[in-house]
C-alpha cells in the first residue's frame, strides 16, 4: 500500500536527486534536497485540506488530480509562475523573462521578490476565506469548542466571512503595506487590488464548485424519492453511480462538479505554494534547481493526499481537518505579515505541523474515550476504488 501510493514520489526523488548531482554537483544535490524538505514541511496541512476535497471526487478525477494536477503544481506554479510574475512586473515578454532568469539570476530574484506584496495579499486573503468559512460553519464535531461554538452562531450572519476578510485586508493595507520590506515604498494600492482579486477568485471558484455539489446532492435526493419506478431522465442523472446507468447526463453532471472542485484544489495549491516559492529564493535563485526541489516536495504532498483518502484517515481522526484549517488561518496571517516583515519558512512549517499534530492527538484521545480507536492502517474500499 505504501509503495503503491508513494511509489512515484520515491521514483521522482531518486531521479531528481540524481539529476541535481549530475548537473550541479554535491552542492546542487544538497540544495534540491533542502528545498524538497522545505516544501513538504510548509505544505503538510495542504495535504489534509486536499484530502477532504479529493474524497468527494470519483476515481477518474482523483487520477486527474494526480496526473494533470501534479504537472500544474510542478511546472506551472514552481517554474512558470515566477517567470510570469517577472514578465508582468518588468513588462517583459515571456522569452525575455526566461533569458533573464537564466542569465541574470540576481536581477530575476529581485523582480520576483518585489512582487511579493501582491502575491502575499492574493494568497493570504484566499487562504483566510477558506479558514473563515470553516470556522463560521456549524459542524457535528468541534475541536476547540470554546472558539467554534460561538463562531458557528456568528456564522449565521450572511457574508460574515467576506466582511471579516475585507476588514483584515483594509487593516493590512493601511498598516504593513505602507512601508514594505520587499521592493520598498508604499504598496497600499497593490495590496488592496491583489487582496480583492484573491477574494473574488475564492468566491467565483468556490461558489461554482459549491453550486454543482449542491446540484449533485439534489439530484441524488430526487433519485431516492423517485425510486426504481421514477422518471428515467431523472434516474439517468444520478452521478453517484455513473457506471451503472452509463448516461451522458450523469457523466456530464458529475464531470462539471468534479471539474470545478479540481480547479478549486489547484487554486488552493497555488495559494499554499506562494510562500514556498518566495522562500526558496533564500536558498537558491536558480529556477531549474528551485522547480526540481519544490516539485519533489509537491509530489509527496500529492501522494500524502491520496494516502489520507485511501485510508479514510479524516473519517477516523475527525479533528485533523480542524487542525489543518487552523494551520491555514495561521498561514494566511503569516503571508499578510510577510508583506512587511521577514518570517522564516521554518516558523511557517512548524506552526502547521504543531497544529495538525495536536489535532491528531486530540482525535486519538476522543477515539479511545468513545471506544473507537480508528485504524490508520485499514483501507476504506468505498473511498479508494479505482485510484
XYZ file of C-alpha atoms in Angstrom:
387
model
C 0.000 0.000 0.000
C 2.746 2.427 0.959
C 4.779 1.635 -2.131
C 1.725 1.857 -4.376
C 0.805 5.283 -3.039
C 4.277 6.799 -2.719
C 5.984 4.810 -5.485
C 6.022 7.650 -7.998
C 7.231 10.078 -5.341
C 10.121 7.775 -4.470
C 10.988 7.373 -8.153
C 10.870 11.116 -8.816
C 13.020 11.739 -5.737
C 15.727 9.342 -6.916
C 15.646 10.707 -10.470
C 15.555 14.326 -9.296
C 18.424 13.988 -6.855
C 20.461 12.090 -9.438
C 19.850 14.868 -11.985
C 20.813 17.500 -9.413
C 24.052 15.680 -8.709
C 24.882 15.373 -12.413
C 24.113 18.984 -13.371
C 25.106 20.895 -10.221
C 27.279 18.522 -8.200
C 27.098 17.912 -4.477
C 26.044 21.483 -3.758
C 23.081 21.210 -6.116
C 22.164 17.839 -4.643
C 22.074 19.367 -1.146
C 20.060 22.402 -2.263
C 17.440 20.289 -4.063
C 17.138 18.046 -1.002
C 16.672 21.028 1.312
C 14.048 22.557 -0.973
C 12.136 19.263 -1.052
C 12.036 19.075 2.741
C 11.034 22.752 2.917
C 8.091 22.197 0.570
C 6.859 19.129 2.469
C 7.052 20.806 5.876
C 5.351 24.013 4.732
C 2.586 22.261 2.756
C 1.711 19.346 5.046
C -1.565 20.992 6.029
C -2.305 21.383 2.320
C -2.439 17.597 2.007
C -5.081 17.335 4.720
C -7.242 20.018 3.115
C -6.820 18.455 -0.318
C -7.838 15.053 1.036
C -11.056 16.481 2.432
C -11.989 17.698 -1.057
C -10.496 14.854 -3.085
C -12.573 12.198 -1.340
C -15.680 13.822 -2.849
C -14.424 13.074 -6.369
C -14.776 9.852 -8.294
C -11.807 7.683 -9.256
C -11.351 9.376 -12.633
C -10.966 12.859 -11.186
C -8.718 11.596 -8.427
C -6.425 10.318 -11.183
C -6.650 13.698 -12.944
C -5.541 15.347 -9.709
C -2.534 13.040 -9.560
C -1.527 13.455 -13.205
C -2.612 16.761 -14.708
C -2.703 18.323 -11.257
C 0.888 17.468 -10.462
C 2.036 18.871 -13.813
C 0.300 22.153 -12.983
C 1.768 22.129 -9.484
C 5.349 21.371 -10.517
C 5.757 23.111 -13.853
C 3.010 25.686 -13.549
C 3.474 27.033 -10.031
C 7.109 26.145 -9.340
C 8.636 27.023 -12.733
C 6.279 29.038 -14.948
C 4.637 31.170 -12.246
C 7.803 33.007 -11.092
C 8.705 33.697 -14.739
C 5.223 35.079 -15.430
C 5.461 37.303 -12.365
C 8.759 38.697 -13.621
C 7.345 39.219 -17.109
C 4.399 41.181 -15.735
C 6.400 43.144 -13.173
C 9.218 44.095 -15.520
C 6.913 44.390 -18.568
C 8.936 41.827 -20.477
C 7.965 39.192 -22.999
C 7.990 35.564 -21.820
C 11.167 34.759 -23.764
C 12.985 37.778 -22.334
C 11.831 36.809 -18.831
C 13.213 33.279 -19.267
C 16.529 34.658 -20.536
C 16.667 36.970 -17.534
C 16.027 34.055 -15.155
C 18.864 32.065 -16.737
C 21.433 34.781 -17.422
C 20.834 37.337 -14.664
C 19.660 35.376 -11.657
C 20.230 38.193 -9.164
C 18.031 40.661 -11.055
C 15.441 37.953 -11.614
C 15.308 37.244 -7.878
C 14.975 40.968 -7.180
C 11.983 41.258 -9.521
C 10.212 38.220 -8.058
C 10.827 39.465 -4.532
C 9.466 42.913 -5.380
C 6.197 41.268 -6.449
C 5.842 39.586 -3.054
C 3.316 42.097 -1.577
C 0.811 41.384 -4.346
C 1.414 37.616 -4.166
C 1.095 37.550 -0.376
C -2.087 39.656 -0.394
C -3.753 37.450 -3.006
C -2.775 34.171 -1.361
C -3.322 35.440 2.178
C -6.898 36.575 1.577
C -7.761 33.435 -0.409
C -6.500 31.172 2.398
C -8.133 33.375 5.037
C -11.513 32.861 3.331
C -11.054 29.084 3.478
C -10.367 29.304 7.205
C -13.211 31.714 7.945
C -15.813 29.707 6.052
C -14.724 26.631 8.002
C -14.776 28.487 11.321
C -18.215 30.048 10.801
C -19.847 26.794 9.657
C -21.900 24.649 12.000
C -20.449 21.126 12.173
C -21.038 17.959 14.167
C -17.530 17.666 15.609
C -15.881 20.564 17.407
C -12.221 20.518 18.348
C -11.825 23.834 20.188
C -15.459 24.134 21.255
C -14.912 27.360 23.198
C -13.980 29.024 19.886
C -16.025 27.056 17.369
C -19.414 27.160 19.111
C -19.711 30.973 19.267
C -18.153 31.299 15.806
C -20.747 28.921 14.363
C -23.522 31.035 15.875
C -21.996 34.191 14.426
C -21.698 32.417 11.073
C -25.471 32.526 10.680
C -24.966 36.142 9.641
C -24.788 36.160 5.839
C -21.427 37.012 4.234
C -19.702 37.362 7.616
C -16.528 35.714 6.308
C -16.375 38.200 3.420
C -16.833 41.110 5.805
C -14.076 39.872 8.117
C -11.713 39.227 5.193
C -12.281 42.735 3.810
C -11.648 44.265 7.237
C -8.411 42.259 7.556
C -7.380 43.355 4.059
C -8.094 47.005 4.838
C -6.119 46.860 8.090
C -3.245 45.130 6.293
C -3.197 47.729 3.515
C -3.211 50.610 5.992
C -0.501 49.173 8.243
C 2.054 46.649 6.962
C 1.666 47.702 3.313
C 2.631 51.325 3.886
C 6.347 50.551 4.125
C 7.100 47.070 2.861
C 10.292 45.087 3.179
C 10.048 43.649 -0.336
C 10.602 46.260 -3.002
C 10.276 49.180 -0.591
C 7.825 52.038 -0.675
C 4.077 52.267 -0.217
C 2.262 49.210 -1.601
C -1.187 50.037 -0.223
C -2.937 50.132 -3.593
C -1.163 46.983 -4.784
C -2.120 45.032 -1.669
C -5.736 46.203 -1.852
C -6.108 45.211 -5.509
C -4.381 41.853 -5.057
C -6.398 41.065 -1.928
C -9.687 41.875 -3.642
C -8.589 39.691 -6.578
C -7.917 36.814 -4.151
C -11.345 37.285 -2.575
C -13.088 37.345 -5.958
C -11.211 34.233 -7.072
C -12.305 32.370 -3.951
C -15.934 33.436 -4.314
C -16.087 32.554 -8.012
C -14.309 29.176 -7.953
C -15.678 28.125 -4.576
C -19.164 29.321 -5.466
C -19.300 27.438 -8.752
C -17.954 24.213 -7.255
C -20.376 24.545 -4.341
C -23.257 25.058 -6.753
C -22.520 21.844 -8.620
C -22.009 19.929 -5.360
C -25.434 21.058 -4.180
C -26.943 20.143 -7.544
C -25.489 16.649 -7.298
C -26.979 16.213 -3.831
C -30.373 17.441 -5.029
C -30.324 15.027 -7.937
C -29.350 12.132 -5.678
C -32.124 13.030 -3.219
C -34.564 13.225 -6.130
C -33.481 9.804 -7.346
C -34.038 8.356 -3.905
C -37.589 9.719 -3.833
C -38.408 8.518 -7.344
C -37.096 5.002 -6.729
C -36.935 2.432 -9.456
C -40.292 3.462 -10.868
C -39.320 7.110 -11.222
C -38.704 9.102 -14.356
C -35.892 7.623 -16.436
C -34.463 11.043 -17.226
C -34.084 11.823 -13.548
C -32.572 8.461 -12.761
C -30.156 8.909 -15.616
C -28.691 11.955 -13.907
C -27.653 10.089 -10.801
C -23.986 10.984 -10.593
C -23.236 8.692 -7.679
C -23.387 5.603 -9.904
C -22.420 6.679 -13.422
C -21.120 3.216 -14.290
C -24.477 1.642 -13.535
C -26.576 3.774 -15.812
C -23.872 4.908 -18.218
C -25.767 8.008 -19.331
C -24.107 11.064 -20.754
C -26.098 13.324 -18.456
C -24.724 11.568 -15.396
C -21.146 11.796 -16.583
C -21.598 15.429 -17.637
C -23.102 16.491 -14.331
C -20.554 14.626 -12.274
C -17.839 15.977 -14.551
C -18.882 19.581 -14.004
C -18.906 19.241 -10.241
C -15.568 17.409 -10.187
C -14.036 19.829 -12.701
C -14.737 22.892 -10.578
C -13.635 21.073 -7.439
C -10.429 20.285 -9.318
C -10.000 23.994 -10.158
C -10.645 24.841 -6.533
C -7.980 22.346 -5.469
C -5.463 23.836 -7.889
C -6.102 27.387 -6.672
C -5.669 26.201 -3.083
C -2.398 24.523 -4.040
C -1.257 27.698 -5.758
C -2.020 29.748 -2.655
C -0.064 27.312 -0.494
C 2.880 27.370 -2.898
C 3.335 31.155 -2.818
C 5.323 31.243 0.399
C 7.355 28.202 -0.648
C 8.361 29.765 -3.977
C 9.292 33.091 -2.410
C 11.074 31.404 0.496
C 13.071 29.229 -1.881
C 14.953 32.314 -3.070
C 16.636 32.407 0.322
C 18.281 29.123 -0.676
C 18.828 29.497 -4.429
C 17.895 31.774 -7.332
C 18.308 29.074 -9.967
C 14.800 28.487 -11.367
C 15.513 24.938 -12.510
C 17.017 23.867 -9.217
C 14.099 25.519 -7.442
C 11.483 23.825 -9.635
C 13.149 20.442 -9.144
C 13.369 20.679 -5.368
C 9.891 22.126 -4.832
C 8.497 19.711 -7.416
C 9.779 16.700 -5.484
C 8.125 18.093 -2.365
C 4.883 18.670 -4.266
C 4.891 15.017 -5.377
C 4.957 13.871 -1.754
C 2.118 16.224 -0.847
C 0.064 14.709 -3.692
C 0.887 11.168 -2.550
C 0.110 12.025 1.058
C -3.252 13.433 -0.034
C -4.168 10.169 -1.753
C -2.859 8.169 1.213
C -5.208 10.048 3.558
C -8.135 9.422 1.209
C -7.372 5.724 0.731
C -7.011 5.106 4.440
C -10.110 7.077 5.375
C -7.935 8.920 7.878
C -10.150 12.003 8.002
C -13.097 9.810 8.987
C -11.162 8.022 11.720
C -9.454 11.137 13.091
C -12.174 13.761 12.970
C -10.149 16.705 14.274
C -7.458 16.539 11.586
C -9.398 18.847 9.287
C -9.828 21.284 12.153
C -6.093 21.367 12.754
C -5.396 21.828 9.046
C -7.843 24.719 8.782
C -6.354 26.427 11.827
C -2.967 25.981 10.152
C -4.418 27.625 7.042
C -5.607 30.550 9.144
C -2.137 30.883 10.655
C -0.535 30.702 7.201
C -2.887 33.409 5.907
C -1.870 35.730 8.740
C 1.809 34.921 8.212
C 1.551 35.617 4.474
C -0.033 39.017 5.115
C 2.571 39.814 7.763
C 5.430 38.956 5.364
C 4.395 41.912 3.225
C 6.476 43.945 5.659
C 8.276 41.531 7.972
C 10.695 38.683 7.276
C 9.369 35.425 8.709
C 11.333 32.204 8.333
C 9.717 29.329 6.446
C 10.770 27.138 9.365
C 8.298 29.033 11.556
C 5.545 28.615 8.951
C 6.183 24.896 8.666
C 6.377 24.313 12.418
C 3.083 26.134 13.059
C 1.284 23.841 10.622
C 2.921 20.662 11.897
C 2.215 21.530 15.555
C -1.459 22.355 14.932
C -2.041 19.192 12.906
C -0.129 17.127 15.465
C -2.287 18.489 18.289
C -5.485 17.835 16.338
C -4.342 14.265 15.620
C -3.573 13.680 19.311
C -6.997 15.066 20.251
C -8.609 12.704 17.737
C -6.794 9.707 19.225
C -7.900 10.690 22.745
C -11.503 11.095 21.550
C -11.483 7.713 19.810
C -10.151 5.935 22.893
C -12.665 7.665 25.128
C -15.539 6.600 22.870
C -14.149 3.149 22.223
C -13.397 3.947 18.595
C -9.623 3.660 18.272
C -9.644 4.036 14.482
C -7.373 2.033 12.237
C -4.755 4.121 10.416
C -3.735 1.021 8.512
C -7.187 -0.124 7.448
C -8.118 0.874 3.917
C -11.561 2.225 3.108
C -12.546 0.453 -0.050
C -15.535 2.670 -0.747
C -13.295 5.709 -0.893
C -10.387 4.306 -2.801
C -11.792 2.202 -5.582
C -10.112 2.843 -8.874
C -7.439 5.277 -7.665
